[in-house]
């Protein structure tokens, strides 16, 4: 029996929202608005980010492994401090439990350096450094 969560927003009081996808988006991606008011993967590595994460499209019967396409309506959560979500850790990263995380600039998160804006803390250790640059899911608490 699998204990892997089947949802992106696991705990907390985040605000549920919807917007049109400006590009393909995976459930768990960190999002940002474009100039047309659509959402896309957050594109500023280490930069400021609203804690907005794409959710699974449960109303269409889809799960966390089914992506949104360009033009789809994307369900997302604007996470609050303390919320727990399943995000993506960028391929090539190795996060220990307790590491601070920031945007990788492609919808995934990376381990924060001293100059990065920290948006989450890893609640589990995930080693994506040996995964041929394949992003892996990670459970995080939002700051």
N, CA, C and O atoms as a DFTB+ gen file, in Angstrom:
572 C
 N C O
     1  1       0.840      -1.177       0.000
     2  2       0.000       0.000       0.000
     3  2       0.888       1.243       0.000
     4  3       1.792       1.365       0.827
     5  1       0.630       2.158      -0.922
     6  2       1.416       3.376      -1.064
     7  2       1.016       4.408      -0.017
     8  3      -0.164       4.565       0.296
     9  1       2.012       5.111       0.521
    10  2       1.730       6.196       1.459
    11  2       2.027       7.553       0.820
    12  3       2.026       8.576       1.506
    13  1       2.280       7.567      -0.487
    14  2       2.542       8.809      -1.194
    15  2       1.262       9.637      -1.254
    16  3       0.220       9.129      -1.668
    17  1       1.327      10.910      -0.844
    18  2       0.128      11.748      -0.893
    19  2      -0.427      11.863      -2.308
    20  3       0.331      11.898      -3.278
    21  1      -1.721      11.920      -2.420
    22  2      -2.410      12.022      -3.702
    23  2      -2.899      13.446      -3.974
    24  3      -3.654      13.686      -4.916
    25  1      -2.455      14.392      -3.128
    26  2      -2.846      15.789      -3.253
    27  2      -1.605      16.656      -3.195
    28  3      -0.556      16.222      -2.720
    29  1      -1.724      17.876      -3.675
    30  2      -0.621      18.835      -3.605
    31  2      -0.684      19.628      -2.301
    32  3       0.307      19.700      -1.575
    33  1      -1.832      20.219      -1.999
    34  2      -1.978      21.003      -0.766
    35  2      -2.397      20.046       0.339
    36  3      -3.551      19.621       0.399
    37  1      -1.458      19.710       1.210
    38  2      -1.693      18.674       2.207
    39  2      -2.312      19.197       3.496
    40  3      -3.119      18.516       4.129
    41  1      -1.924      20.428       3.884
    42  2      -2.438      20.956       5.153
    43  2      -2.295      22.468       5.161
    44  3      -1.318      23.017       4.652
    45  1      -3.274      23.126       5.740
    46  2      -3.192      24.569       5.892
    47  2      -4.437      25.283       5.422
    48  3      -5.442      24.662       5.076
    49  1      -4.351      26.601       5.416
    50  2      -5.512      27.436       5.106
    51  2      -5.290      28.271       3.857
    52  3      -5.770      29.401       3.772
    53  1      -4.573      27.727       2.895
    54  2      -4.314      28.442       1.656
    55  2      -5.591      28.859       0.941
    56  3      -6.670      28.327       1.201
    57  1      -5.448      29.810       0.048
    58  2      -6.571      30.362      -0.704
    59  2      -6.630      29.705      -2.073
    60  3      -5.654      29.752      -2.822
    61  1      -7.758      29.093      -2.412
    62  2      -7.934      28.429      -3.697
    63  2      -8.251      29.459      -4.776
    64  3      -9.088      30.338      -4.573
    65  1      -7.586      29.351      -5.913
    66  2      -7.772      30.263      -7.038
    67  2      -7.757      29.481      -8.342
    68  3      -7.434      28.294      -8.356
    69  1      -8.108      30.147      -9.442
    70  2      -8.040      29.576     -10.784
    71  2      -7.570      30.646     -11.754
    72  3      -7.836      31.832     -11.559
    73  1      -6.867      30.222     -12.804
    74  2      -6.459      31.123     -13.881
    75  2      -6.148      30.274     -15.102
    76  3      -6.001      29.056     -14.998
    77  1      -6.049      30.907     -16.241
    78  2      -5.727      30.217     -17.487
    79  2      -4.219      29.987     -17.551
    80  3      -3.428      30.850     -17.170
    81  1      -3.840      28.817     -18.037
    82  2      -2.420      28.461     -18.161
    83  2      -1.797      29.149     -19.370
    84  3      -2.331      29.065     -20.476
    85  1      -0.680      29.823     -19.168
    86  2       0.071      30.460     -20.250
    87  2       1.007      29.463     -20.930
    88  3       1.572      29.758     -21.983
    89  1       1.167      28.296     -20.337
    90  2       2.044      27.241     -20.859
    91  2       1.676      25.951     -20.132
    92  3       0.807      25.961     -19.261
    93  1       2.320      24.855     -20.474
    94  2       2.106      23.594     -19.756
    95  2       2.564      23.761     -18.308
    96  3       3.599      24.373     -18.040
    97  1       1.780      23.207     -17.377
    98  2       2.055      23.335     -15.939
    99  2       1.813      21.985     -15.283
   100  3       0.839      21.298     -15.591
   101  1       2.722      21.606     -14.363
   102  2       2.560      20.365     -13.592
   103  2       1.951      20.688     -12.238
   104  3       2.297      21.709     -11.643
   105  1       1.049      19.844     -11.732
   106  2       0.624      20.020     -10.348
   107  2       1.854      19.997      -9.425
   108  3       2.677      19.084      -9.496
   109  1       1.963      21.005      -8.568
   110  2       3.123      21.145      -7.696
   111  2       4.090      22.216      -8.150
   112  3       5.007      22.573      -7.410
   113  1       3.902      22.741      -9.367
   114  2       4.771      23.821      -9.845
   115  2       4.494      25.109      -9.086
   116  3       3.348      25.403      -8.746
   117  1       5.545      25.874      -8.821
   118  2       5.445      27.224      -8.280
   119  2       5.041      28.131      -9.437
   120  3       5.651      28.091     -10.506
   121  1       4.015      28.947      -9.225
   122  2       3.447      29.746     -10.303
   123  2       3.669      31.232     -10.125
   124  3       3.956      31.716      -9.030
   125  1       3.528      31.951     -11.244
   126  2       3.544      33.409     -11.252
   127  2       2.615      33.865     -12.374
   128  3       2.382      33.129     -13.332
   129  1       2.090      35.076     -12.249
   130  2       1.232      35.644     -13.280
   131  2       2.083      36.248     -14.386
   132  3       3.180      36.748     -14.135
   133  1       1.569      36.197     -15.622
   134  2       2.210      36.923     -16.707
   135  2       1.459      38.240     -16.919
   136  3       0.503      38.525     -16.199
   137  1       1.876      39.035     -17.886
   138  2       1.281      40.355     -18.098
   139  2      -0.169      40.281     -18.567
   140  3      -0.891      41.275     -18.482
   141  1      -0.609      39.122     -19.060
   142  2      -1.996      38.948     -19.508
   143  2      -2.890      38.383     -18.404
   144  3      -4.070      38.127     -18.641
   145  1      -2.348      38.188     -17.205
   146  2      -3.134      37.657     -16.098
   147  2      -3.252      36.147     -16.104
   148  3      -4.042      35.581     -15.348
   149  1      -2.472      35.490     -16.950
   150  2      -2.438      34.027     -16.974
   151  2      -1.342      33.557     -16.030
   152  3      -0.515      34.358     -15.594
   153  1      -1.325      32.256     -15.708
   154  2      -0.287      31.724     -14.837
   155  2       0.670      30.846     -15.632
   156  3       0.289      30.150     -16.573
   157  1       1.933      30.911     -15.210
   158  2       2.998      30.100     -15.794
   159  2       3.943      29.718     -14.670
   160  3       3.800      30.194     -13.544
   161  1       4.900      28.870     -14.970
   162  2       5.908      28.497     -13.971
   163  2       6.689      29.742     -13.558
   164  3       7.056      30.562     -14.400
   165  1       6.939      29.875     -12.253
   166  2       7.716      31.004     -11.739
   167  2       9.087      30.979     -12.391
   168  3       9.742      29.938     -12.410
   169  1       9.532      32.114     -12.928
   170  2      10.721      32.117     -13.781
   171  2      11.922      32.889     -13.235
   172  3      12.894      33.089     -13.965
   173  1      11.886      33.325     -11.983
   174  2      13.012      34.090     -11.439
   175  2      13.710      33.269     -10.366
   176  3      13.264      33.226      -9.219
   177  1      14.802      32.620     -10.739
   178  2      15.538      31.776      -9.802
   179  2      16.010      32.592      -8.604
   180  3      16.659      33.626      -8.760
   181  1      15.676      32.114      -7.402
   182  2      16.103      32.768      -6.169
   183  2      15.369      34.045      -5.854
   184  3      15.675      34.706      -4.862
   185  1      14.392      34.412      -6.688
   186  2      13.701      35.685      -6.527
   187  2      12.437      35.593      -5.703
   188  3      12.021      34.524      -5.258
   189  1      11.833      36.778      -5.515
   190  2      10.577      36.852      -4.787
   191  2       9.517      36.054      -5.513
   192  3       9.469      36.041      -6.743
   193  1       8.667      35.388      -4.751
   194  2       7.602      34.585      -5.338
   195  2       6.401      34.578      -4.408
   196  3       6.535      34.431      -3.193
   197  1       5.224      34.741      -5.001
   198  2       4.010      34.479      -4.249
   199  2       3.983      32.966      -4.080
   200  3       4.342      32.239      -5.006
   201  1       3.573      32.486      -2.937
   202  2       3.599      31.034      -2.683
   203  2       2.369      30.382      -3.320
   204  3       1.493      29.855      -2.634
   205  1       2.334      30.436      -4.659
   206  2       1.218      29.888      -5.434
   207  2       1.674      28.594      -6.093
   208  3       2.636      28.585      -6.861
   209  1       0.980      27.501      -5.788
   210  2       1.344      26.189      -6.321
   211  2       0.159      25.582      -7.061
   212  3      -0.968      25.588      -6.568
   213  1       0.436      25.051      -8.265
   214  2      -0.609      24.387      -9.052
   215  2      -1.102      23.149      -8.313
   216  3      -0.312      22.354      -7.804
   217  1      -2.419      23.001      -8.264
   218  2      -3.050      21.844      -7.631
   219  2      -3.387      20.794      -8.685
   220  3      -3.332      21.065      -9.885
   221  1      -3.730      19.618      -8.234
   222  2      -4.254      18.600      -9.136
   223  2      -5.627      19.069      -9.638
   224  3      -6.336      19.776      -8.922
   225  1      -6.001      18.686     -10.842
   226  2      -7.277      19.088     -11.423
   227  2      -8.353      18.081     -11.026
   228  3      -8.895      17.373     -11.875
   229  1      -8.656      18.023      -9.742
   230  2      -9.575      17.021      -9.188
   231  2     -10.993      17.146      -9.734
   232  3     -11.706      16.149      -9.846
   233  1     -11.406      18.366     -10.073
   234  2     -12.766      18.549     -10.592
   235  2     -12.949      17.904     -11.964
   236  3     -14.077      17.652     -12.388
   237  1     -11.850      17.638     -12.654
   238  2     -11.898      16.949     -13.941
   239  2     -11.528      15.477     -13.787
   240  3     -11.368      14.770     -14.782
   241  1     -11.391      15.012     -12.539
   242  2     -11.049      13.613     -12.284
   243  2      -9.583      13.295     -12.509
   244  3      -9.224      12.132     -12.694
   245  1      -8.720      14.320     -12.497
   246  2      -7.292      14.109     -12.737
   247  2      -6.542      14.061     -11.413
   248  3      -7.033      14.545     -10.393
   249  1      -5.342      13.471     -11.439
   250  2      -4.542      13.362     -10.218
   251  2      -3.274      14.211     -10.328
   252  3      -3.114      14.983     -11.274
   253  1      -2.380      14.061      -9.358
   254  2      -1.185      14.906      -9.302
   255  2      -0.176      14.599     -10.401
   256  3       0.790      15.342     -10.571
   257  1      -0.379      13.530     -11.143
   258  2       0.549      13.173     -12.224
   259  2       0.044      13.592     -13.597
   260  3       0.663      13.265     -14.610
   261  1      -1.078      14.316     -13.644
   262  2      -1.638      14.750     -14.926
   263  2      -1.503      16.264     -15.054
   264  3      -2.058      17.022     -14.259
   265  1      -0.760      16.686     -16.065
   266  2      -0.416      18.090     -16.247
   267  2      -1.536      18.899     -16.896
   268  3      -2.445      18.355     -17.524
   269  1      -1.437      20.211     -16.724
   270  2      -2.300      21.160     -17.417
   271  2      -1.619      21.525     -18.736
   272  3      -0.393      21.596     -18.813
   273  1      -2.425      21.754     -19.769
   274  2      -1.910      22.187     -21.059
   275  2      -2.130      23.693     -21.220
   276  3      -2.903      24.299     -20.479
   277  1      -1.457      24.274     -22.174
   278  2      -1.658      25.671     -22.525
   279  2      -3.150      25.927     -22.731
   280  3      -3.809      25.205     -23.478
   281  1      -3.679      26.956     -22.066
   282  2      -5.079      27.322     -22.214
   283  2      -6.028      26.659     -21.228
   284  3      -7.178      27.083     -21.108
   285  1      -5.576      25.625     -20.519
   286  2      -6.423      24.993     -19.497
   287  2      -6.652      25.949     -18.333
   288  3      -5.843      26.841     -18.081
   289  1      -7.761      25.754     -17.626
   290  2      -7.968      26.474     -16.367
   291  2      -7.194      25.734     -15.286
   292  3      -7.414      24.544     -15.059
   293  1      -6.301      26.434     -14.630
   294  2      -5.427      25.856     -13.620
   295  2      -5.977      26.162     -12.232
   296  3      -6.201      27.323     -11.888
   297  1      -6.191      25.127     -11.446
   298  2      -6.520      25.298     -10.031
   299  2      -5.205      25.421      -9.280
   300  3      -4.292      24.622      -9.484
   301  1      -5.107      26.419      -8.413
   302  2      -3.893      26.592      -7.628
   303  2      -4.229      27.118      -6.250
   304  3      -5.329      27.615      -6.006
   305  1      -3.272      27.002      -5.359
   306  2      -3.440      27.488      -3.997
   307  2      -2.404      28.572      -3.739
   308  3      -1.230      28.428      -4.082
   309  1      -2.856      29.647      -3.136
   310  2      -1.919      30.651      -2.629
   311  2      -1.679      30.251      -1.184
   312  3      -2.507      30.494      -0.306
   313  1      -0.532      29.634      -0.958
   314  2      -0.215      29.080       0.347
   315  2       0.055      30.147       1.384
   316  3       0.581      31.221       1.094
   317  1      -0.319      29.815       2.591
   318  2      -0.078      30.685       3.738
   319  2       1.103      30.140       4.532
   320  3       1.454      28.968       4.397
   321  1       1.700      30.958       5.336
   322  2       2.809      30.522       6.174
   323  2       2.368      29.334       7.026
   324  3       1.353      29.408       7.719
   325  1       3.120      28.253       6.977
   326  2       2.806      27.052       7.734
   327  2       2.098      25.980       6.920
   328  3       2.040      24.825       7.343
   329  1       1.555      26.344       5.748
   330  2       0.902      25.343       4.894
   331  2       1.929      24.307       4.439
   332  3       3.113      24.616       4.308
   333  1       1.474      23.085       4.200
   334  2       2.340      22.011       3.710
   335  2       1.870      21.612       2.321
   336  3       0.695      21.307       2.113
   337  1       2.803      21.617       1.368
   338  2       2.491      21.267      -0.017
   339  2       3.521      20.284      -0.565
   340  3       4.638      20.171      -0.060
   341  1       3.107      19.574      -1.619
   342  2       4.008      18.704      -2.387
   343  2       4.459      19.511      -3.595
   344  3       3.670      19.762      -4.506
   345  1       5.700      19.911      -3.608
   346  2       6.265      20.718      -4.680
   347  2       7.239      19.856      -5.482
   348  3       7.320      18.643      -5.287
   349  1       7.972      20.497      -6.381
   350  2       9.014      19.816      -7.155
   351  2      10.379      20.306      -6.700
   352  3      10.587      21.507      -6.532
   353  1      11.303      19.384      -6.501
   354  2      12.704      19.711      -6.254
   355  2      13.415      19.545      -7.588
   356  3      13.286      18.514      -8.248
   357  1      14.159      20.555      -7.974
   358  2      14.830      20.550      -9.273
   359  2      15.851      19.418      -9.376
   360  3      16.586      19.135      -8.430
   361  1      15.878      18.778     -10.543
   362  2      16.875      17.743     -10.805
   363  2      18.271      18.305     -10.617
   364  3      18.553      19.426     -11.042
   365  1      19.140      17.542      -9.990
   366  2      20.488      17.992      -9.685
   367  2      20.635      18.500      -8.264
   368  3      21.754      18.702      -7.791
   369  1      19.520      18.711      -7.575
   370  2      19.551      19.214      -6.195
   371  2      19.524      18.058      -5.196
   372  3      19.021      16.972      -5.487
   373  1      20.078      18.320      -4.016
   374  2      20.055      17.367      -2.916
   375  2      19.617      18.137      -1.673
   376  3      20.406      18.886      -1.096
   377  1      18.364      17.956      -1.258
   378  2      17.817      18.690      -0.121
   379  2      17.744      17.791       1.101
   380  3      17.219      16.680       1.041
   381  1      18.273      18.279       2.200
   382  2      18.168      17.593       3.484
   383  2      16.935      18.131       4.210
   384  3      16.506      19.257       3.960
   385  1      16.376      17.336       5.096
   386  2      15.266      17.801       5.921
   387  2      15.724      19.045       6.667
   388  3      16.776      19.032       7.306
   389  1      14.943      20.119       6.593
   390  2      15.279      21.369       7.258
   391  2      15.951      22.393       6.361
   392  3      16.108      23.545       6.765
   393  1      16.355      22.004       5.145
   394  2      16.963      22.966       4.221
   395  2      15.925      23.987       3.777
   396  3      14.758      23.655       3.567
   397  1      16.368      25.235       3.638
   398  2      15.508      26.275       3.091
   399  2      15.529      26.172       1.574
   400  3      16.559      25.873       0.971
   401  1      14.365      26.426       0.963
   402  2      14.217      26.282      -0.485
   403  2      13.750      27.585      -1.107
   404  3      13.112      28.413      -0.458
   405  1      14.083      27.745      -2.381
   406  2      13.726      28.929      -3.156
   407  2      13.330      28.497      -4.553
   408  3      13.439      27.320      -4.896
   409  1      12.872      29.435      -5.359
   410  2      12.514      29.124      -6.740
   411  2      13.757      28.767      -7.544
   412  3      14.807      29.394      -7.400
   413  1      13.627      27.760      -8.384
   414  2      14.710      27.403      -9.315
   415  2      14.555      28.151     -10.636
   416  3      15.431      28.062     -11.497
   417  1      13.461      28.884     -10.812
   418  2      13.238      29.640     -12.033
   419  2      12.558      28.842     -13.135
   420  3      12.484      29.299     -14.276
   421  1      12.059      27.646     -12.804
   422  2      11.396      26.801     -13.807
   423  2      10.177      26.075     -13.229
   424  3       9.752      25.049     -13.760
   425  1       9.617      26.610     -12.140
   426  2       8.476      25.985     -11.484
   427  2       8.861      25.065     -10.332
   428  3       8.047      24.781      -9.452
   429  1      10.110      24.602     -10.345
   430  2      10.608      23.731      -9.274
   431  2      11.302      24.582      -8.201
   432  3      11.484      25.788      -8.366
   433  1      11.680      23.928      -7.108
   434  2      12.422      24.584      -6.031
   435  2      13.850      24.067      -6.016
   436  3      14.148      22.998      -6.549
   437  1      14.722      24.841      -5.400
   438  2      16.114      24.422      -5.204
   439  2      16.528      24.816      -3.799
   440  3      15.860      25.619      -3.148
   441  1      17.635      24.248      -3.333
   442  2      18.179      24.616      -2.035
   443  2      18.662      26.066      -2.119
   444  3      19.399      26.432      -3.035
   445  1      18.239      26.884      -1.158
   446  2      18.546      28.310      -1.170
   447  2      19.990      28.578      -0.776
   448  3      20.543      27.922       0.107
   449  1      20.589      29.554      -1.445
   450  2      21.891      30.081      -1.049
   451  2      21.646      31.285      -0.148
   452  3      20.497      31.668       0.074
   453  1      22.705      31.880       0.368
   454  2      22.552      32.986       1.314
   455  2      21.874      34.208       0.702
   456  3      21.285      35.003       1.435
   457  1      21.937      34.381      -0.613
   458  2      21.344      35.562      -1.246
   459  2      19.951      35.306      -1.820
   460  3      19.310      36.239      -2.304
   461  1      19.472      34.067      -1.778
   462  2      18.160      33.731      -2.335
   463  2      17.024      34.079      -1.376
   464  3      17.200      34.077      -0.157
   465  1      15.860      34.375      -1.946
   466  2      14.647      34.588      -1.163
   467  2      14.085      33.216      -0.805
   468  3      13.753      32.429      -1.692
   469  1      13.980      32.932       0.469
   470  2      13.519      31.622       0.937
   471  2      12.004      31.607       1.029
   472  3      11.397      32.509       1.607
   473  1      11.386      30.555       0.444
   474  2       9.925      30.482       0.480
   475  2       9.407      29.234       1.187
   476  3       8.225      29.161       1.522
   477  1      10.285      28.245       1.419
   478  2       9.830      26.992       2.033
   479  2      10.987      26.306       2.748
   480  3      12.152      26.659       2.565
   481  1      10.635      25.309       3.573
   482  2      11.621      24.470       4.236
   483  2      11.274      23.012       3.929
   484  3      10.108      22.619       3.972
   485  1      12.293      22.221       3.620
   486  2      12.088      20.805       3.294
   487  2      11.663      20.038       4.539
   488  3      12.288      20.160       5.593
   489  1      10.599      19.246       4.416
   490  2      10.147      18.403       5.515
   491  2      10.634      16.971       5.369
   492  3      10.343      16.118       6.208
   493  1      11.373      16.711       4.303
   494  2      11.946      15.392       4.055
   495  2      13.222      15.574       3.242
   496  3      13.407      16.585       2.565
   497  1      14.085      14.587       3.322
   498  2      15.300      14.596       2.506
   499  2      14.962      14.005       1.138
   500  3      14.355      12.938       1.042
   501  1      15.366      14.718       0.077
   502  2      15.173      14.224      -1.286
   503  2      16.460      14.477      -2.058
   504  3      16.926      15.612      -2.150
   505  1      17.025      13.418      -2.608
   506  2      18.250      13.525      -3.390
   507  2      17.910      13.365      -4.866
   508  3      17.706      12.253      -5.354
   509  1      17.853      14.492      -5.569
   510  2      17.594      14.479      -7.010
   511  2      18.884      14.695      -7.784
   512  3      18.857      14.933      -8.991
   513  1      20.023      14.611      -7.085
   514  2      21.308      14.886      -7.741
   515  2      21.767      13.745      -8.628
   516  3      22.626      13.942      -9.487
   517  1      21.214      12.558      -8.440
   518  2      21.620      11.425      -9.253
   519  2      20.513      11.008     -10.218
   520  3      20.486       9.871     -10.690
   521  1      19.603      11.934     -10.507
   522  2      18.433      11.577     -11.292
   523  2      18.487      12.089     -12.727
   524  3      17.449      12.238     -13.373
   525  1      19.682      12.357     -13.225
   526  2      19.821      12.847     -14.604
   527  2      19.003      14.108     -14.840
   528  3      18.356      14.262     -15.876
   529  1      19.042      15.008     -13.861
   530  2      18.310      16.273     -13.938
   531  2      16.805      16.104     -14.043
   532  3      16.134      16.923     -14.672
   533  1      16.271      15.065     -13.444
   534  2      14.822      14.866     -13.396
   535  2      14.312      15.428     -12.074
   536  3      14.809      15.072     -11.006
   537  1      13.314      16.309     -12.153
   538  2      12.717      16.865     -10.943
   539  2      12.016      15.755     -10.157
   540  3      11.462      14.818     -10.733
   541  1      12.055      15.885      -8.816
   542  2      11.386      14.918      -7.954
   543  2      10.490      15.666      -6.974
   544  3      10.760      16.815      -6.622
   545  1       9.430      15.009      -6.542
   546  2       8.506      15.636      -5.590
   547  2       9.143      15.719      -4.205
   548  3       9.924      14.859      -3.799
   549  1       8.775      16.797      -3.493
   550  2       9.266      16.998      -2.132
   551  2       8.158      17.649      -1.312
   552  3       7.445      18.522      -1.808
   553  1       8.015      17.228      -0.064
   554  2       7.048      17.833       0.842
   555  2       7.722      18.984       1.571
   556  3       8.792      18.820       2.156
   557  1       7.079      20.161       1.532
   558  2       7.661      21.368       2.123
   559  2       6.642      22.097       2.984
   560  3       5.432      21.968       2.792
   561  1       7.159      22.868       3.939
   562  2       6.326      23.787       4.723
   563  2       6.648      25.196       4.233
   564  3       7.814      25.579       4.142
   565  1       5.623      25.947       3.923
   566  2       5.812      27.315       3.416
   567  2       6.175      28.270       4.545
   568  3       5.650      28.170       5.654
   569  1       7.060      29.177       4.253
   570  2       7.499      30.179       5.234
   571  2       6.577      31.386       5.222
   572  3       6.788      32.332       5.982
